[in-house]
């Protein structure tokens, strides 16, 4: 079975001394830096892979998740593209951040620009697509909604936030937003806030999968639940298993001042309206984050997203079943439409 390769990119922003140990081959950081891990899939039909493939699909996960959420989708796409799935800072194999308030879209966007700069140096990107689940979709809208956004020429520079150096070599061509939009329903945010950052410990993978099942959505086989849970865990110091992410990500999530939601929504609509990428919007019909009204508005303005909905699914579709993977693969691999005339 095709498996990903673990890589790292150095990003601006100090790492927390509480960061868990990373792999021995991870690069050393200088003061004011942190490491962001990413999983790279290259599964050409000959089995040798193509790390220089000109088509890059960037898959960015949700708030408390990590890059291995996209394993099933990446396996389906890897014969056709270079699939890159980062662990955003504070998650998975990445460093935790020294400043909990940095766990926000501006820092994430800056880190993605550092990642794209590294990928571009390794092999020129000719086609760039984006798949973003929940938080990953918000980051995608922030990047795609700024056509003049630049990749830093020095990935270790401290002044690179949101880019100020050389233009993104290739704009995002196709954007998949997985159960997220400019407006986020308050009930869904309240639900997430109830479990985010809570200290929990598990004795076994099976116990963790059962406990975490309510935070995911949709009907799955037991092996699917286990696969989705396995990379959500790391060994706990006192024995057993604990969640992979920095519990301090909850501080930024809960620290928004009054009125921030309305201001944030207005800004995200502005960004959404400037998106030029062809856009696919996935929605669970039972989602408490993305309402039907918001989805319809997204289909009528900005990039006029094509909508695919999944019955019996809430927030967010996990993209592990053929029914959910199929529309994404078809959308990303469909040939370009020729202009009339």
PDB file of N, CA and C in Angstrom, residues 137-138 141-142 144-146 177 180-185 260-276 279 281 289-305 307:
ATOM      1  N   UNK A 137     -10.172  25.006   5.125  1.00  0.00           N
ATOM      2  CA  UNK A 137     -10.884  25.784   4.117  1.00  0.00           C
ATOM      3  C   UNK A 137     -10.813  27.271   4.385  1.00  0.00           C
ATOM      4  N   UNK A 138     -10.853  27.666   5.666  1.00  0.00           N
ATOM      5  CA  UNK A 138     -10.698  29.078   6.002  1.00  0.00           C
ATOM      6  C   UNK A 138      -9.329  29.591   5.578  1.00  0.00           C
ATOM      7  N   UNK A 141      -9.388  30.022   1.859  1.00  0.00           N
ATOM      8  CA  UNK A 141     -10.046  31.255   1.420  1.00  0.00           C
ATOM      9  C   UNK A 141      -9.152  32.466   1.645  1.00  0.00           C
ATOM     10  N   UNK A 142      -8.395  32.465   2.762  1.00  0.00           N
ATOM     11  CA  UNK A 142      -7.497  33.581   3.039  1.00  0.00           C
ATOM     12  C   UNK A 142      -6.394  33.674   1.995  1.00  0.00           C
ATOM     13  N   UNK A 144      -6.450  32.141  -1.215  1.00  0.00           N
ATOM     14  CA  UNK A 144      -6.999  32.305  -2.565  1.00  0.00           C
ATOM     15  C   UNK A 144      -7.684  33.657  -2.750  1.00  0.00           C
ATOM     16  N   UNK A 145      -8.137  34.262  -1.653  1.00  0.00           N
ATOM     17  CA  UNK A 145      -8.823  35.532  -1.745  1.00  0.00           C
ATOM     18  C   UNK A 145      -7.903  36.737  -1.806  1.00  0.00           C
ATOM     19  N   UNK A 146      -6.598  36.492  -1.863  1.00  0.00           N
ATOM     20  CA  UNK A 146      -5.622  37.570  -1.989  1.00  0.00           C
ATOM     21  C   UNK A 146      -4.775  37.307  -3.223  1.00  0.00           C
ATOM     22  N   UNK A 177     -13.648  23.304  -0.722  1.00  0.00           N
ATOM     23  CA  UNK A 177     -13.973  23.723   0.635  1.00  0.00           C
ATOM     24  C   UNK A 177     -14.864  22.652   1.259  1.00  0.00           C
ATOM     25  N   UNK A 180     -17.300  24.245   5.047  1.00  0.00           N
ATOM     26  CA  UNK A 180     -16.920  25.515   5.657  1.00  0.00           C
ATOM     27  C   UNK A 180     -17.238  26.644   4.695  1.00  0.00           C
ATOM     28  N   UNK A 181     -17.565  27.807   5.268  1.00  0.00           N
ATOM     29  CA  UNK A 181     -17.835  28.982   4.461  1.00  0.00           C
ATOM     30  C   UNK A 181     -17.506  30.237   5.239  1.00  0.00           C
ATOM     31  N   UNK A 182     -17.759  31.404   4.680  1.00  0.00           N
ATOM     32  CA  UNK A 182     -17.467  32.648   5.387  1.00  0.00           C
ATOM     33  C   UNK A 182     -18.266  32.822   6.675  1.00  0.00           C
ATOM     34  N   UNK A 183     -19.454  32.255   6.704  1.00  0.00           N
ATOM     35  CA  UNK A 183     -20.272  32.331   7.918  1.00  0.00           C
ATOM     36  C   UNK A 183     -20.274  30.972   8.604  1.00  0.00           C
ATOM     37  N   UNK A 184     -19.943  30.959   9.905  1.00  0.00           N
ATOM     38  CA  UNK A 184     -19.890  29.731  10.695  1.00  0.00           C
ATOM     39  C   UNK A 184     -20.996  29.785  11.729  1.00  0.00           C
ATOM     40  N   UNK A 185     -21.825  28.756  11.779  1.00  0.00           N
ATOM     41  CA  UNK A 185     -22.955  28.748  12.703  1.00  0.00           C
ATOM     42  C   UNK A 185     -22.478  28.665  14.153  1.00  0.00           C
ATOM     43  N   UNK A 260     -16.285  39.984  17.333  1.00  0.00           N
ATOM     44  CA  UNK A 260     -15.281  39.435  16.429  1.00  0.00           C
ATOM     45  C   UNK A 260     -15.901  38.538  15.367  1.00  0.00           C
ATOM     46  N   UNK A 261     -16.958  37.821  15.731  1.00  0.00           N
ATOM     47  CA  UNK A 261     -17.578  36.908  14.772  1.00  0.00           C
ATOM     48  C   UNK A 261     -18.125  37.666  13.568  1.00  0.00           C
ATOM     49  N   UNK A 262     -18.818  38.763  13.825  1.00  0.00           N
ATOM     50  CA  UNK A 262     -19.386  39.544  12.723  1.00  0.00           C
ATOM     51  C   UNK A 262     -18.281  40.156  11.864  1.00  0.00           C
ATOM     52  N   UNK A 263     -17.237  40.687  12.513  1.00  0.00           N
ATOM     53  CA  UNK A 263     -16.123  41.268  11.759  1.00  0.00           C
ATOM     54  C   UNK A 263     -15.411  40.201  10.938  1.00  0.00           C
ATOM     55  N   UNK A 264     -15.212  39.043  11.546  1.00  0.00           N
ATOM     56  CA  UNK A 264     -14.547  37.957  10.830  1.00  0.00           C
ATOM     57  C   UNK A 264     -15.363  37.476   9.653  1.00  0.00           C
ATOM     58  N   UNK A 265     -16.684  37.395   9.825  1.00  0.00           N
ATOM     59  CA  UNK A 265     -17.540  36.968   8.721  1.00  0.00           C
ATOM     60  C   UNK A 265     -17.482  37.952   7.564  1.00  0.00           C
ATOM     61  N   UNK A 266     -17.521  39.237   7.858  1.00  0.00           N
ATOM     62  CA  UNK A 266     -17.457  40.240   6.795  1.00  0.00           C
ATOM     63  C   UNK A 266     -16.144  40.137   6.026  1.00  0.00           C
ATOM     64  N   UNK A 267     -15.034  39.922   6.749  1.00  0.00           N
ATOM     65  CA  UNK A 267     -13.738  39.797   6.094  1.00  0.00           C
ATOM     66  C   UNK A 267     -13.688  38.548   5.225  1.00  0.00           C
ATOM     67  N   UNK A 268     -14.231  37.434   5.728  1.00  0.00           N
ATOM     68  CA  UNK A 268     -14.183  36.198   4.959  1.00  0.00           C
ATOM     69  C   UNK A 268     -15.037  36.287   3.704  1.00  0.00           C
ATOM     70  N   UNK A 269     -16.169  37.000   3.762  1.00  0.00           N
ATOM     71  CA  UNK A 269     -16.965  37.190   2.544  1.00  0.00           C
ATOM     72  C   UNK A 269     -16.188  38.026   1.530  1.00  0.00           C
ATOM     73  N   UNK A 270     -15.457  39.028   2.007  1.00  0.00           N
ATOM     74  CA  UNK A 270     -14.644  39.826   1.086  1.00  0.00           C
ATOM     75  C   UNK A 270     -13.593  38.948   0.396  1.00  0.00           C
ATOM     76  N   UNK A 271     -12.943  38.102   1.181  1.00  0.00           N
ATOM     77  CA  UNK A 271     -11.943  37.198   0.611  1.00  0.00           C
ATOM     78  C   UNK A 271     -12.601  36.219  -0.353  1.00  0.00           C
ATOM     79  N   UNK A 272     -13.731  35.653   0.057  1.00  0.00           N
ATOM     80  CA  UNK A 272     -14.422  34.681  -0.794  1.00  0.00           C
ATOM     81  C   UNK A 272     -14.803  35.299  -2.133  1.00  0.00           C
ATOM     82  N   UNK A 273     -15.285  36.520  -2.104  1.00  0.00           N
ATOM     83  CA  UNK A 273     -15.725  37.172  -3.338  1.00  0.00           C
ATOM     84  C   UNK A 273     -14.574  37.442  -4.295  1.00  0.00           C
ATOM     85  N   UNK A 274     -13.329  37.446  -3.788  1.00  0.00           N
ATOM     86  CA  UNK A 274     -12.174  37.696  -4.645  1.00  0.00           C
ATOM     87  C   UNK A 274     -11.528  36.414  -5.168  1.00  0.00           C
ATOM     88  N   UNK A 275     -12.043  35.280  -4.765  1.00  0.00           N
ATOM     89  CA  UNK A 275     -11.462  34.004  -5.205  1.00  0.00           C
ATOM     90  C   UNK A 275     -11.707  33.808  -6.698  1.00  0.00           C
ATOM     91  N   UNK A 276     -10.666  33.440  -7.417  1.00  0.00           N
ATOM     92  CA  UNK A 276     -10.756  33.185  -8.849  1.00  0.00           C
ATOM     93  C   UNK A 276     -10.651  31.699  -9.169  1.00  0.00           C
ATOM     94  N   UNK A 279     -14.302  26.438  -7.768  1.00  0.00           N
ATOM     95  CA  UNK A 279     -14.527  26.033  -6.384  1.00  0.00           C
ATOM     96  C   UNK A 279     -15.615  24.963  -6.273  1.00  0.00           C
ATOM     97  N   UNK A 281     -17.780  23.046  -3.244  1.00  0.00           N
ATOM     98  CA  UNK A 281     -18.171  23.120  -1.843  1.00  0.00           C
ATOM     99  C   UNK A 281     -18.828  21.798  -1.437  1.00  0.00           C
ATOM    100  N   UNK A 289     -22.112  23.583  11.197  1.00  0.00           N
ATOM    101  CA  UNK A 289     -21.121  24.632  10.936  1.00  0.00           C
ATOM    102  C   UNK A 289     -21.471  25.412   9.673  1.00  0.00           C
ATOM    103  N   UNK A 290     -21.843  24.697   8.617  1.00  0.00           N
ATOM    104  CA  UNK A 290     -22.179  25.318   7.334  1.00  0.00           C
ATOM    105  C   UNK A 290     -23.671  25.132   7.063  1.00  0.00           C
ATOM    106  N   UNK A 291     -24.426  26.219   7.117  1.00  0.00           N
ATOM    107  CA  UNK A 291     -25.866  26.137   6.899  1.00  0.00           C
ATOM    108  C   UNK A 291     -26.178  26.041   5.414  1.00  0.00           C
ATOM    109  N   UNK A 292     -27.385  25.568   5.109  1.00  0.00           N
ATOM    110  CA  UNK A 292     -27.832  25.503   3.719  1.00  0.00           C
ATOM    111  C   UNK A 292     -27.900  26.902   3.117  1.00  0.00           C
ATOM    112  N   UNK A 293     -28.277  27.901   3.924  1.00  0.00           N
ATOM    113  CA  UNK A 293     -28.388  29.273   3.429  1.00  0.00           C
ATOM    114  C   UNK A 293     -27.009  29.819   3.035  1.00  0.00           C
ATOM    115  N   UNK A 294     -25.997  29.547   3.861  1.00  0.00           N
ATOM    116  CA  UNK A 294     -24.650  30.012   3.540  1.00  0.00           C
ATOM    117  C   UNK A 294     -24.133  29.314   2.289  1.00  0.00           C
ATOM    118  N   UNK A 295     -24.399  28.018   2.187  1.00  0.00           N
ATOM    119  CA  UNK A 295     -23.950  27.269   1.009  1.00  0.00           C
ATOM    120  C   UNK A 295     -24.576  27.833  -0.265  1.00  0.00           C
ATOM    121  N   UNK A 296     -25.867  28.151  -0.219  1.00  0.00           N
ATOM    122  CA  UNK A 296     -26.526  28.699  -1.403  1.00  0.00           C
ATOM    123  C   UNK A 296     -25.961  30.071  -1.760  1.00  0.00           C
ATOM    124  N   UNK A 297     -25.644  30.881  -0.746  1.00  0.00           N
ATOM    125  CA  UNK A 297     -25.030  32.183  -1.025  1.00  0.00           C
ATOM    126  C   UNK A 297     -23.672  32.006  -1.696  1.00  0.00           C
ATOM    127  N   UNK A 298     -22.928  30.982  -1.288  1.00  0.00           N
ATOM    128  CA  UNK A 298     -21.614  30.721  -1.878  1.00  0.00           C
ATOM    129  C   UNK A 298     -21.746  30.251  -3.330  1.00  0.00           C
ATOM    130  N   UNK A 299     -22.874  29.667  -3.656  1.00  0.00           N
ATOM    131  CA  UNK A 299     -23.098  29.230  -5.035  1.00  0.00           C
ATOM    132  C   UNK A 299     -23.512  30.377  -5.944  1.00  0.00           C
ATOM    133  N   UNK A 300     -23.914  31.500  -5.345  1.00  0.00           N
ATOM    134  CA  UNK A 300     -24.453  32.606  -6.131  1.00  0.00           C
ATOM    135  C   UNK A 300     -23.527  33.808  -6.222  1.00  0.00           C
ATOM    136  N   UNK A 301     -22.407  33.785  -5.475  1.00  0.00           N
ATOM    137  CA  UNK A 301     -21.508  34.940  -5.482  1.00  0.00           C
ATOM    138  C   UNK A 301     -20.053  34.474  -5.485  1.00  0.00           C
ATOM    139  N   UNK A 302     -19.144  35.415  -5.677  1.00  0.00           N
ATOM    140  CA  UNK A 302     -17.723  35.052  -5.703  1.00  0.00           C
ATOM    141  C   UNK A 302     -17.432  34.032  -6.781  1.00  0.00           C
ATOM    142  N   UNK A 303     -16.774  32.928  -6.441  1.00  0.00           N
ATOM    143  CA  UNK A 303     -16.443  31.909  -7.447  1.00  0.00           C
ATOM    144  C   UNK A 303     -17.633  31.030  -7.839  1.00  0.00           C
ATOM    145  N   UNK A 304     -18.792  31.285  -7.240  1.00  0.00           N
ATOM    146  CA  UNK A 304     -20.009  30.510  -7.547  1.00  0.00           C
ATOM    147  C   UNK A 304     -19.739  29.014  -7.418  1.00  0.00           C
ATOM    148  N   UNK A 305     -19.531  28.612  -6.196  1.00  0.00           N
ATOM    149  CA  UNK A 305     -19.136  27.236  -5.912  1.00  0.00           C
ATOM    150  C   UNK A 305     -20.163  26.227  -6.393  1.00  0.00           C
ATOM    151  N   UNK A 307     -21.907  22.841  -5.551  1.00  0.00           N
ATOM    152  CA  UNK A 307     -22.206  22.230  -4.251  1.00  0.00           C
ATOM    153  C   UNK A 307     -22.460  20.737  -4.413  1.00  0.00           C
TER     154      UNK A 307
END
